[in-house]
Amino acid sequence: MIASRAGRAIDVVAVSARDRGRDRGLDLTGIDWHDDAMEIAGRDDVDVVAELIGGSEGIAKNLVETALSAKIGVVTANKALLAHHGTALARMAEGGGVALGYEAAVAGGIPIIKSMREGLAGNNVSRVYGILNGTCNYILTTMRETGRSFDDVLSEAQELGYAEADPSFDVDGVDAAHKLAILAAIAFGREVDFDNLHIEGIRHVTALDIAFSEELGFRIKLLGIAEQAGEGVHQRIHPAMVSLSVPISQVEGVFNAVAAEGDSVGNTLSVGRGAGAGPTASAVIADIIDIGAGRTAPVFATPVGDLKPARTESISSRAGRYYLRLMVIDKPGVLAGVTKIFSEESVSVEAILQRGRDPGEVVPVVLVTHDTDDAAMQRSLKRIGAMEQVVEEPRMIRIEDF
Ligand SMILES: NC(=O)c1ccc[n+]([C@@H]2O[C@H](COP(=O)([O-])OP(=O)(O)OC[C@H]3O[C@@H](n4cnc5c(N)ncnc54)[C@H](OP(=O)(O)O)[C@@H]3O)[C@@H](O)[C@H]2O)c1
């Protein structure tokens, strides 16, 4: 099937990994083994190298650069590499007339690169956003379904193999940020800009906030959002409250989803598995078939020489609604103090939620604001957090009204 779709035979001629002795459930008879992966890029019978090692530096980067300079096509699942060096690698690939496929690097099995780069090529994209990390989505879904804490659900996810032993790349939002930087380059025709992305993970999301969120008609998702902002672009990863009526709010568990908004097409949403052997292989093989069939497109949709310089605006200029949860000592005057600060910072409050009363005890108070900007919200948070009656750091979650 693969040969037929590529229009030519695809032969695996050489392979490398760290441990030659490991049983991979595959018969590698007749395939050359290289202890040094770099040797593969030096063979003259290789047309395409699939780099599935990972990491933005070191062997993965060397291998990809060496292959591209030898005019060998590259297929990679390596989002970290593309987020950090995407523009330079695109220059090498396009300069040498050689393919660089990376479908597997963003949202695993969802063919979002092809969809954005080719299917939506006739659109001015105003926004692309998505659930770009299955581990975080699984944790948030399970917290909501069971009412358990982040730490508890993370440990279970590690036992089940849904989270790495070192989960920081996932739960702190870095992995999602790598993918968003790539999507933003395609969507807005700008050079890849990982360094200026705003990144917040999900460690501070609590079961209490998830419960309040549901009560208010929202679901909390770790979203990556890239959107036009004045002359530049906002690129940000953070927990967001999304109305239950917005389709992406219903994407649960390990699933990923990417929504794109274009001037001709309107709204699109793609959903599927973002990780795992099968979904990743699905994307890698699609790239290999494209190269076999001679189908190429500029790496980031716009020819690399025509990409505009990156211009990522600060999150301070993000405008929207905010959810704020305070733990306060229940006594007269607390809310008046909070609303005074808000009014001085020109933040207007849409709703206040306080469950029961318990004079003298600590109770949660939830406030939802009207549209305001991030800078005003940050200033308010600092001042509210310093109030004597506010006994925990205030929790703020941005509301996204898609
Ligand atoms: N896992 C997913 O679901 C998924 C999804 C999308 C994208 N990706 C991306 O795919 C890449 C790999 O991730 P992974 O989860 O598959 O990681 P992994 O399980 O650690 O696999 C890495 C592979 O690279 C090999 N390797 C490591 N160092 C090497 C070296 N110096 N020379 C040759 N081979 C070397 C390893 O060999 P041994 O087997 O001998 O250790 C292993 O087979 C990353 O860029 C990741 O972001 C992964």
Short mmCIF file of C-alpha atoms and ligand atoms in Angstrom, two decimals:
data_model
loop_
_atom_site.label_atom_id
_atom_site.label_comp_id
_atom_site.label_asym_id
_atom_site.label_seq_id
_atom_site.Cartn_x
_atom_site.Cartn_y
_atom_site.Cartn_z
CA MET A 1 0.00 0.00 0.00
CA ILE A 2 2.78 2.39 0.96
CA ALA A 3 4.73 1.66 -2.24
CA SER A 4 1.61 2.07 -4.33
CA ARG A 5 0.75 5.40 -2.72
CA ALA A 6 4.33 6.66 -2.98
CA GLY A 7 4.51 5.52 -6.58
CA ARG A 8 7.77 3.71 -5.86
CA ALA A 9 9.23 1.09 -3.56
CA ILE A 10 10.30 2.29 -0.12
CA ASP A 11 13.19 0.22 1.24
CA VAL A 12 14.48 0.50 4.78
CA VAL A 13 18.22 0.06 4.24
CA ALA A 14 19.76 1.12 7.54
CA VAL A 15 18.79 1.69 11.15
CA SER A 16 20.36 2.97 14.33
CA ALA A 17 19.48 3.22 18.02
CA ARG A 18 21.44 3.20 21.27
CA ASP A 19 21.00 -0.41 22.23
CA ARG A 20 21.48 -2.97 19.49
CA GLY A 21 20.46 -5.85 21.73
CA ARG A 22 17.02 -4.53 22.64
CA ASP A 23 14.09 -6.59 21.36
CA ARG A 24 11.96 -4.20 19.32
CA GLY A 25 9.50 -6.79 18.11
CA LEU A 26 10.85 -6.39 14.58
CA ASP A 27 12.93 -8.58 12.30
CA LEU A 28 15.81 -6.38 11.19
CA THR A 29 17.44 -9.06 9.00
CA GLY A 30 18.80 -7.52 5.81
CA ILE A 31 18.84 -4.01 7.29
CA ASP A 32 22.26 -2.53 8.09
CA TRP A 33 22.79 -1.58 11.73
CA HIS A 34 24.85 1.53 12.60
CA ASP A 35 26.05 2.11 16.12
CA ASP A 36 26.68 5.69 15.03
CA ALA A 37 23.50 7.19 13.58
CA MET A 38 25.55 9.85 11.80
CA GLU A 39 26.88 7.23 9.40
CA ILE A 40 23.40 6.87 7.93
CA ALA A 41 23.54 10.43 6.62
CA GLY A 42 26.86 9.56 4.95
CA ARG A 43 25.52 6.64 2.88
CA ASP A 44 25.01 7.18 -0.81
CA ASP A 45 22.06 4.79 -1.04
CA VAL A 46 19.89 6.81 1.37
CA ASP A 47 17.27 9.26 0.06
CA VAL A 48 15.48 9.97 3.34
CA VAL A 49 16.53 9.87 7.00
CA ALA A 50 13.82 9.54 9.67
CA GLU A 51 15.09 11.21 12.86
CA LEU A 52 13.12 9.93 15.85
CA ILE A 53 15.74 10.47 18.53
CA GLY A 54 14.61 13.77 20.04
CA GLY A 55 16.20 16.80 21.67
CA SER A 56 16.88 20.24 20.23
CA GLU A 57 20.68 19.83 20.25
CA GLY A 58 23.25 17.07 19.96
CA ILE A 59 22.92 14.00 17.80
CA ALA A 60 19.41 14.77 16.49
CA LYS A 61 20.41 18.23 15.29
CA ASN A 62 23.70 16.96 13.84
CA LEU A 63 21.97 14.17 12.00
CA VAL A 64 19.29 16.42 10.49
CA GLU A 65 21.78 19.11 9.45
CA THR A 66 24.20 16.58 7.98
CA ALA A 67 21.46 14.86 6.01
CA LEU A 68 20.05 18.13 4.66
CA SER A 69 23.48 19.35 3.60
CA ALA A 70 24.05 16.03 1.82
CA LYS A 71 20.70 16.66 0.03
CA ILE A 72 19.07 13.76 1.83
CA GLY A 73 15.44 14.37 2.76
CA VAL A 74 14.54 14.36 6.44
CA VAL A 75 11.43 13.25 8.26
CA THR A 76 11.37 14.06 11.97
CA ALA A 77 9.02 13.95 14.95
CA ASN A 78 11.23 16.40 16.81
CA LYS A 79 9.26 19.47 17.87
CA ALA A 80 12.00 20.74 20.18
CA LEU A 81 14.45 20.84 17.27
CA LEU A 82 12.01 22.68 15.00
CA ALA A 83 10.93 25.12 17.71
CA HIS A 84 14.52 26.13 18.38
CA HIS A 85 16.07 25.82 14.92
CA GLY A 86 13.12 25.61 12.52
CA THR A 87 13.90 28.69 10.45
CA ALA A 88 17.56 27.73 9.95
CA LEU A 89 16.64 24.15 9.04
CA ALA A 90 13.98 25.39 6.59
CA ARG A 91 16.64 27.56 5.00
CA MET A 92 18.92 24.55 4.60
CA ALA A 93 16.16 22.34 3.22
CA GLU A 94 14.67 24.85 0.79
CA GLY A 95 18.10 26.16 -0.22
CA GLY A 96 19.15 22.63 -1.13
CA GLY A 97 15.83 21.68 -2.71
CA VAL A 98 15.37 18.84 -0.25
CA ALA A 99 12.33 17.86 1.83
CA LEU A 100 11.95 18.36 5.57
CA GLY A 101 8.79 16.63 6.84
CA TYR A 102 7.65 17.00 10.45
CA GLU A 103 3.99 16.00 10.54
CA ALA A 104 4.60 13.83 13.62
CA ALA A 105 6.10 16.75 15.55
CA VAL A 106 2.77 18.53 16.10
CA ALA A 107 -0.28 16.78 17.53
CA GLY A 108 1.05 13.31 16.65
CA GLY A 109 -1.37 11.49 14.39
CA ILE A 110 -3.53 14.53 13.51
CA PRO A 111 -2.45 15.64 10.01
CA ILE A 112 -2.43 19.27 11.09
CA ILE A 113 0.74 20.35 9.30
CA LYS A 114 -0.60 19.20 5.95
CA SER A 115 -3.98 20.65 6.78
CA MET A 116 -2.62 24.09 7.75
CA ARG A 117 0.16 24.26 5.17
CA GLU A 118 -1.74 22.97 2.16
CA GLY A 119 -5.45 22.63 2.95
CA LEU A 120 -5.77 26.13 4.43
CA ALA A 121 -3.22 27.79 2.12
CA GLY A 122 -5.92 30.03 0.66
CA ASN A 123 -6.75 31.66 3.99
CA ASN A 124 -5.52 34.50 6.09
CA VAL A 125 -5.47 32.72 9.43
CA SER A 126 -6.42 34.94 12.35
CA ARG A 127 -6.02 32.37 15.10
CA VAL A 128 -4.84 28.84 15.70
CA TYR A 129 -5.32 27.22 19.07
CA GLY A 130 -5.34 23.79 20.52
CA ILE A 131 -4.90 21.11 23.10
CA LEU A 132 -1.33 20.20 22.24
CA ASN A 133 -0.31 17.95 25.10
CA GLY A 134 -2.15 14.70 25.79
CA THR A 135 -0.57 14.20 29.21
CA CYS A 136 -1.95 17.52 30.47
CA ASN A 137 -5.35 16.88 28.94
CA TYR A 138 -5.48 13.45 30.56
CA ILE A 139 -4.55 14.92 33.96
CA LEU A 140 -7.12 17.73 33.74
CA THR A 141 -9.84 15.35 32.56
CA THR A 142 -9.13 12.87 35.36
CA MET A 143 -9.00 15.65 37.98
CA ARG A 144 -12.42 16.81 36.84
CA GLU A 145 -13.93 13.34 36.73
CA THR A 146 -12.61 12.24 40.11
CA GLY A 147 -12.12 15.46 42.08
CA ARG A 148 -8.56 14.35 42.88
CA SER A 149 -5.52 16.61 43.18
CA PHE A 150 -2.95 17.36 40.48
CA ASP A 151 -0.16 15.51 42.34
CA ASP A 152 -2.28 12.44 42.87
CA VAL A 153 -3.40 12.20 39.23
CA LEU A 154 0.11 12.90 37.96
CA SER A 155 1.53 9.96 39.96
CA GLU A 156 -1.15 7.69 38.56
CA ALA A 157 -0.47 8.91 35.02
CA GLN A 158 3.22 8.10 35.55
CA GLU A 159 2.33 4.57 36.70
CA LEU A 160 0.11 4.09 33.65
CA GLY A 161 2.84 5.35 31.29
CA TYR A 162 0.87 8.47 30.24
CA ALA A 163 3.43 10.76 31.87
CA GLU A 164 7.23 10.65 31.86
CA ALA A 165 9.25 10.04 35.04
CA ASP A 166 10.35 13.68 34.63
CA PRO A 167 7.01 15.25 33.69
CA SER A 168 8.17 18.87 33.58
CA PHE A 169 8.29 19.26 29.78
CA ASP A 170 4.66 18.20 29.63
CA VAL A 171 3.04 19.68 32.75
CA ASP A 172 4.97 22.95 32.64
CA GLY A 173 3.79 23.59 29.09
CA VAL A 174 7.14 23.41 27.25
CA ASP A 175 6.17 20.54 24.95
CA ALA A 176 2.94 22.33 23.95
CA ALA A 177 4.94 25.52 23.41
CA HIS A 178 7.29 23.76 20.98
CA LYS A 179 4.28 22.72 18.90
CA LEU A 180 2.58 26.10 19.08
CA ALA A 181 5.72 27.89 17.85
CA ILE A 182 5.66 25.67 14.76
CA LEU A 183 1.93 26.18 14.12
CA ALA A 184 2.29 29.94 14.53
CA ALA A 185 5.07 30.09 11.93
CA ILE A 186 2.82 28.32 9.41
CA ALA A 187 -0.31 30.29 10.30
CA PHE A 188 1.23 33.76 10.23
CA GLY A 189 4.11 33.37 7.76
CA ARG A 190 6.66 34.40 10.35
CA GLU A 191 9.97 32.94 11.47
CA VAL A 192 9.66 30.45 14.31
CA ASP A 193 9.86 32.25 17.66
CA PHE A 194 9.95 29.90 20.62
CA ASP A 195 11.97 32.20 22.87
CA ASN A 196 9.28 34.86 23.29
CA LEU A 197 6.37 32.52 23.86
CA HIS A 198 4.48 32.94 27.14
CA ILE A 199 4.40 29.56 28.94
CA GLU A 200 2.37 28.52 31.99
CA GLY A 201 1.70 24.89 32.82
CA ILE A 202 -1.01 23.15 34.85
CA ARG A 203 0.70 22.59 38.22
CA HIS A 204 -1.33 25.35 39.88
CA VAL A 205 -4.73 24.13 38.64
CA THR A 206 -6.69 22.76 41.60
CA ALA A 207 -9.70 20.47 41.87
CA LEU A 208 -11.53 23.39 43.53
CA ASP A 209 -11.02 25.63 40.49
CA ILE A 210 -12.12 22.83 38.18
CA ALA A 211 -15.33 22.44 40.20
CA PHE A 212 -16.04 26.22 40.15
CA SER A 213 -15.27 26.30 36.46
CA GLU A 214 -17.88 23.62 35.72
CA GLU A 215 -20.41 25.48 37.81
CA LEU A 216 -19.79 28.59 35.73
CA GLY A 217 -20.22 26.62 32.47
CA PHE A 218 -16.54 26.32 31.55
CA ARG A 219 -13.99 23.55 31.17
CA ILE A 220 -10.33 24.09 32.00
CA LYS A 221 -7.90 23.09 29.24
CA LEU A 222 -4.21 23.70 28.77
CA LEU A 223 -4.38 25.65 25.53
CA GLY A 224 -1.78 26.86 23.10
CA ILE A 225 -3.08 30.00 21.41
CA ALA A 226 -1.47 31.94 18.58
CA GLU A 227 -3.41 34.90 17.24
CA GLN A 228 -2.97 38.16 15.41
CA ALA A 229 -2.38 40.98 17.89
CA GLY A 230 -2.02 44.41 16.29
CA GLU A 231 1.05 44.35 14.05
CA GLY A 232 2.35 41.21 15.73
CA VAL A 233 1.23 37.90 17.16
CA HIS A 234 0.32 36.58 20.59
CA GLN A 235 1.74 33.14 21.32
CA ARG A 236 0.85 31.70 24.69
CA ILE A 237 0.42 28.46 26.57
CA HIS A 238 -1.69 28.57 29.72
CA PRO A 239 -4.65 26.93 31.40
CA ALA A 240 -7.80 28.47 29.95
CA MET A 241 -11.49 28.30 30.72
CA VAL A 242 -13.50 27.50 27.64
CA SER A 243 -17.30 27.53 27.46
CA LEU A 244 -18.83 24.05 27.44
CA SER A 245 -20.57 25.01 24.20
CA VAL A 246 -17.24 25.40 22.34
CA PRO A 247 -16.35 22.07 20.67
CA ILE A 248 -12.73 21.95 21.89
CA SER A 249 -13.95 21.92 25.50
CA GLN A 250 -15.31 18.40 24.85
CA VAL A 251 -11.95 16.97 23.75
CA GLU A 252 -10.96 14.85 26.73
CA GLY A 253 -8.36 12.41 28.00
CA VAL A 254 -5.20 11.87 25.97
CA PHE A 255 -6.71 13.40 22.83
CA ASN A 256 -5.27 16.45 21.14
CA ALA A 257 -7.16 19.01 19.07
CA VAL A 258 -6.22 21.95 16.90
CA ALA A 259 -8.65 24.68 15.84
CA ALA A 260 -7.82 27.14 13.08
CA GLU A 261 -9.80 30.21 12.06
CA GLY A 262 -9.39 31.44 8.49
CA ASP A 263 -11.04 34.29 6.61
CA SER A 264 -12.43 32.02 3.90
CA VAL A 265 -13.00 28.77 5.72
CA GLY A 266 -14.27 30.06 9.08
CA ASN A 267 -13.63 27.68 11.97
CA THR A 268 -12.05 24.24 11.65
CA LEU A 269 -11.27 21.66 14.31
CA SER A 270 -9.11 18.56 14.03
CA VAL A 271 -9.08 15.96 16.80
CA GLY A 272 -7.03 12.81 17.34
CA ARG A 273 -4.29 11.08 19.25
CA GLY A 274 -1.27 13.28 19.84
CA ALA A 275 1.21 10.59 20.85
CA GLY A 276 1.96 6.91 20.90
CA ALA A 277 3.66 4.56 18.48
CA GLY A 278 0.78 4.19 16.02
CA PRO A 279 -0.25 7.83 15.63
CA THR A 280 3.39 8.93 15.39
CA ALA A 281 4.16 6.27 12.77
CA SER A 282 1.03 7.30 10.84
CA ALA A 283 2.43 10.80 10.47
CA VAL A 284 6.02 9.72 9.78
CA ILE A 285 4.91 7.35 7.01
CA ALA A 286 2.68 10.00 5.44
CA ASP A 287 5.73 12.27 5.19
CA ILE A 288 7.82 9.49 3.65
CA ILE A 289 5.09 8.78 1.10
CA ASP A 290 4.95 12.49 0.18
CA ILE A 291 8.70 12.55 -0.40
CA GLY A 292 8.53 9.31 -2.39
CA ALA A 293 5.77 10.77 -4.54
CA GLY A 294 7.71 13.99 -5.05
CA ARG A 295 5.17 16.17 -3.25
CA THR A 296 6.83 19.05 -1.47
CA ALA A 297 5.77 22.37 -0.01
CA PRO A 298 7.77 25.13 1.68
CA VAL A 299 8.60 23.94 5.19
CA PHE A 300 6.41 26.57 6.90
CA ALA A 301 3.98 27.08 3.98
CA THR A 302 5.55 30.43 3.03
CA PRO A 303 8.94 30.10 1.29
CA VAL A 304 11.54 30.65 3.98
CA GLY A 305 12.96 33.76 2.29
CA ASP A 306 9.49 35.34 2.42
CA LEU A 307 8.83 34.60 6.10
CA LYS A 308 8.44 37.83 8.07
CA PRO A 309 10.66 38.33 11.11
CA ALA A 310 9.09 37.09 14.31
CA ARG A 311 7.09 39.67 16.22
CA THR A 312 5.64 38.15 19.36
CA GLU A 313 3.73 40.65 21.48
CA SER A 314 3.80 40.49 25.27
CA ILE A 315 0.89 38.76 26.99
CA SER A 316 0.30 42.03 28.89
CA SER A 317 -1.71 43.23 25.90
CA ARG A 318 -3.96 40.16 25.86
CA ALA A 319 -7.57 41.28 26.34
CA GLY A 320 -10.32 39.06 27.67
CA ARG A 321 -12.20 37.88 30.70
CA TYR A 322 -10.57 36.46 33.83
CA TYR A 323 -11.54 34.03 36.55
CA LEU A 324 -10.11 34.82 39.96
CA ARG A 325 -10.38 32.64 43.06
CA LEU A 326 -9.42 33.97 46.46
CA MET A 327 -9.22 32.28 49.84
CA VAL A 328 -10.33 34.96 52.28
CA ILE A 329 -11.15 35.28 55.94
CA ASP A 330 -14.88 35.69 55.99
CA LYS A 331 -15.41 39.07 57.60
CA PRO A 332 -17.11 42.31 56.57
CA GLY A 333 -15.28 44.56 54.13
CA VAL A 334 -13.20 41.97 52.29
CA LEU A 335 -15.15 42.15 49.05
CA ALA A 336 -15.30 45.92 49.25
CA GLY A 337 -11.48 45.93 49.44
CA VAL A 338 -11.17 43.67 46.41
CA THR A 339 -13.63 45.63 44.30
CA LYS A 340 -11.93 48.90 45.26
CA ILE A 341 -8.63 47.61 43.85
CA PHE A 342 -10.38 46.43 40.71
CA SER A 343 -12.06 49.75 40.20
CA GLU A 344 -8.75 51.60 40.66
CA GLU A 345 -7.19 49.34 38.02
CA SER A 346 -10.22 49.81 35.70
CA VAL A 347 -11.18 46.14 35.92
CA SER A 348 -14.93 45.61 36.02
CA VAL A 349 -16.48 42.59 37.68
CA GLU A 350 -19.15 40.56 35.92
CA ALA A 351 -19.96 38.02 38.64
CA ILE A 352 -19.07 37.09 42.20
CA LEU A 353 -19.59 33.64 43.64
CA GLN A 354 -19.40 32.87 47.31
CA ARG A 355 -20.58 29.54 48.63
CA GLY A 356 -22.09 29.83 52.11
CA ARG A 357 -20.83 31.96 54.94
CA ASP A 358 -18.53 31.02 57.78
CA PRO A 359 -17.70 34.14 59.80
CA GLY A 360 -14.05 34.29 60.83
CA GLU A 361 -13.14 31.19 58.79
CA VAL A 362 -11.35 30.91 55.44
CA VAL A 363 -13.76 30.64 52.49
CA PRO A 364 -13.29 30.69 48.71
CA VAL A 365 -14.57 33.67 46.75
CA VAL A 366 -14.70 33.58 42.97
CA LEU A 367 -14.86 36.63 40.72
CA VAL A 368 -15.30 36.77 36.95
CA THR A 369 -14.28 39.98 35.22
CA HIS A 370 -15.50 41.67 32.07
CA ASP A 371 -12.94 42.09 29.27
CA THR A 372 -9.77 43.65 30.58
CA ASP A 373 -6.12 43.50 29.71
CA ASP A 374 -3.55 41.22 31.25
CA ALA A 375 -1.42 44.04 32.57
CA ALA A 376 -4.33 45.48 34.62
CA MET A 377 -5.16 42.00 35.86
CA GLN A 378 -1.57 41.32 36.92
CA ARG A 379 -1.40 44.62 38.82
CA SER A 380 -4.72 43.86 40.54
CA LEU A 381 -3.58 40.36 41.48
CA LYS A 382 -0.46 41.68 43.15
CA ARG A 383 -2.43 44.17 45.20
CA ILE A 384 -5.23 41.75 46.10
CA GLY A 385 -2.69 39.08 47.07
CA ALA A 386 -1.13 41.54 49.50
CA MET A 387 -4.42 42.14 51.36
CA GLU A 388 -4.36 40.99 54.96
CA GLN A 389 -7.59 38.99 54.66
CA VAL A 390 -6.42 37.11 51.55
CA VAL A 391 -4.68 34.08 53.00
CA GLU A 392 -3.47 32.25 49.85
CA GLU A 393 -1.98 33.43 46.61
CA PRO A 394 -4.93 34.37 44.36
CA ARG A 395 -5.57 31.90 41.51
CA MET A 396 -6.21 33.44 38.12
CA ILE A 397 -7.31 31.59 34.99
CA ARG A 398 -7.89 33.32 31.66
CA ILE A 399 -11.30 32.83 30.06
CA GLU A 400 -11.16 32.34 26.30
CA ASP A 401 -14.35 33.40 24.50
CA PHE A 402 -13.82 31.72 21.14
N1 LIG B 1 6.53 9.23 21.95
C1 LIG B 1 5.61 9.84 21.22
O1 LIG B 1 4.44 9.52 21.28
C2 LIG B 1 6.01 10.97 20.31
C3 LIG B 1 5.01 11.63 19.56
C4 LIG B 1 5.37 12.64 18.68
C5 LIG B 1 6.70 13.01 18.61
N2 LIG B 1 7.65 12.39 19.37
C6 LIG B 1 9.04 12.81 19.23
O2 LIG B 1 9.79 11.70 18.80
C7 LIG B 1 11.12 11.81 19.30
C8 LIG B 1 11.47 10.55 20.08
O3 LIG B 1 10.59 10.43 21.17
P1 LIG B 1 10.30 9.03 21.87
O4 LIG B 1 9.20 9.25 22.83
O5 LIG B 1 10.12 7.96 20.85
O6 LIG B 1 11.65 8.84 22.66
P2 LIG B 1 12.38 7.50 23.08
O7 LIG B 1 11.38 6.46 23.41
O8 LIG B 1 13.40 7.89 24.08
O9 LIG B 1 13.11 7.03 21.74
C9 LIG B 1 14.28 7.61 21.31
C10 LIG B 1 14.95 6.65 20.33
O10 LIG B 1 16.17 7.24 19.88
C11 LIG B 1 17.23 6.31 20.06
N3 LIG B 1 18.45 7.03 20.36
C12 LIG B 1 18.73 7.80 21.43
N4 LIG B 1 19.98 8.30 21.35
C13 LIG B 1 20.47 7.84 20.18
C14 LIG B 1 21.71 7.99 19.53
N5 LIG B 1 22.69 8.72 20.07
N6 LIG B 1 21.91 7.38 18.35
C15 LIG B 1 20.92 6.62 17.79
N7 LIG B 1 19.73 6.44 18.36
C16 LIG B 1 19.51 7.05 19.54
C17 LIG B 1 16.80 5.41 21.20
O11 LIG B 1 17.48 4.18 21.12
P3 LIG B 1 17.20 2.97 22.16
O12 LIG B 1 15.84 2.43 21.77
O13 LIG B 1 18.27 1.98 21.89
O14 LIG B 1 17.25 3.58 23.52
C18 LIG B 1 15.30 5.30 20.96
O15 LIG B 1 15.01 4.30 20.01
C19 LIG B 1 11.14 13.10 20.13
O16 LIG B 1 11.58 14.16 19.31
C20 LIG B 1 9.70 13.28 20.50
O17 LIG B 1 9.39 14.63 20.77
C21 LIG B 1 7.32 11.37 20.21
#
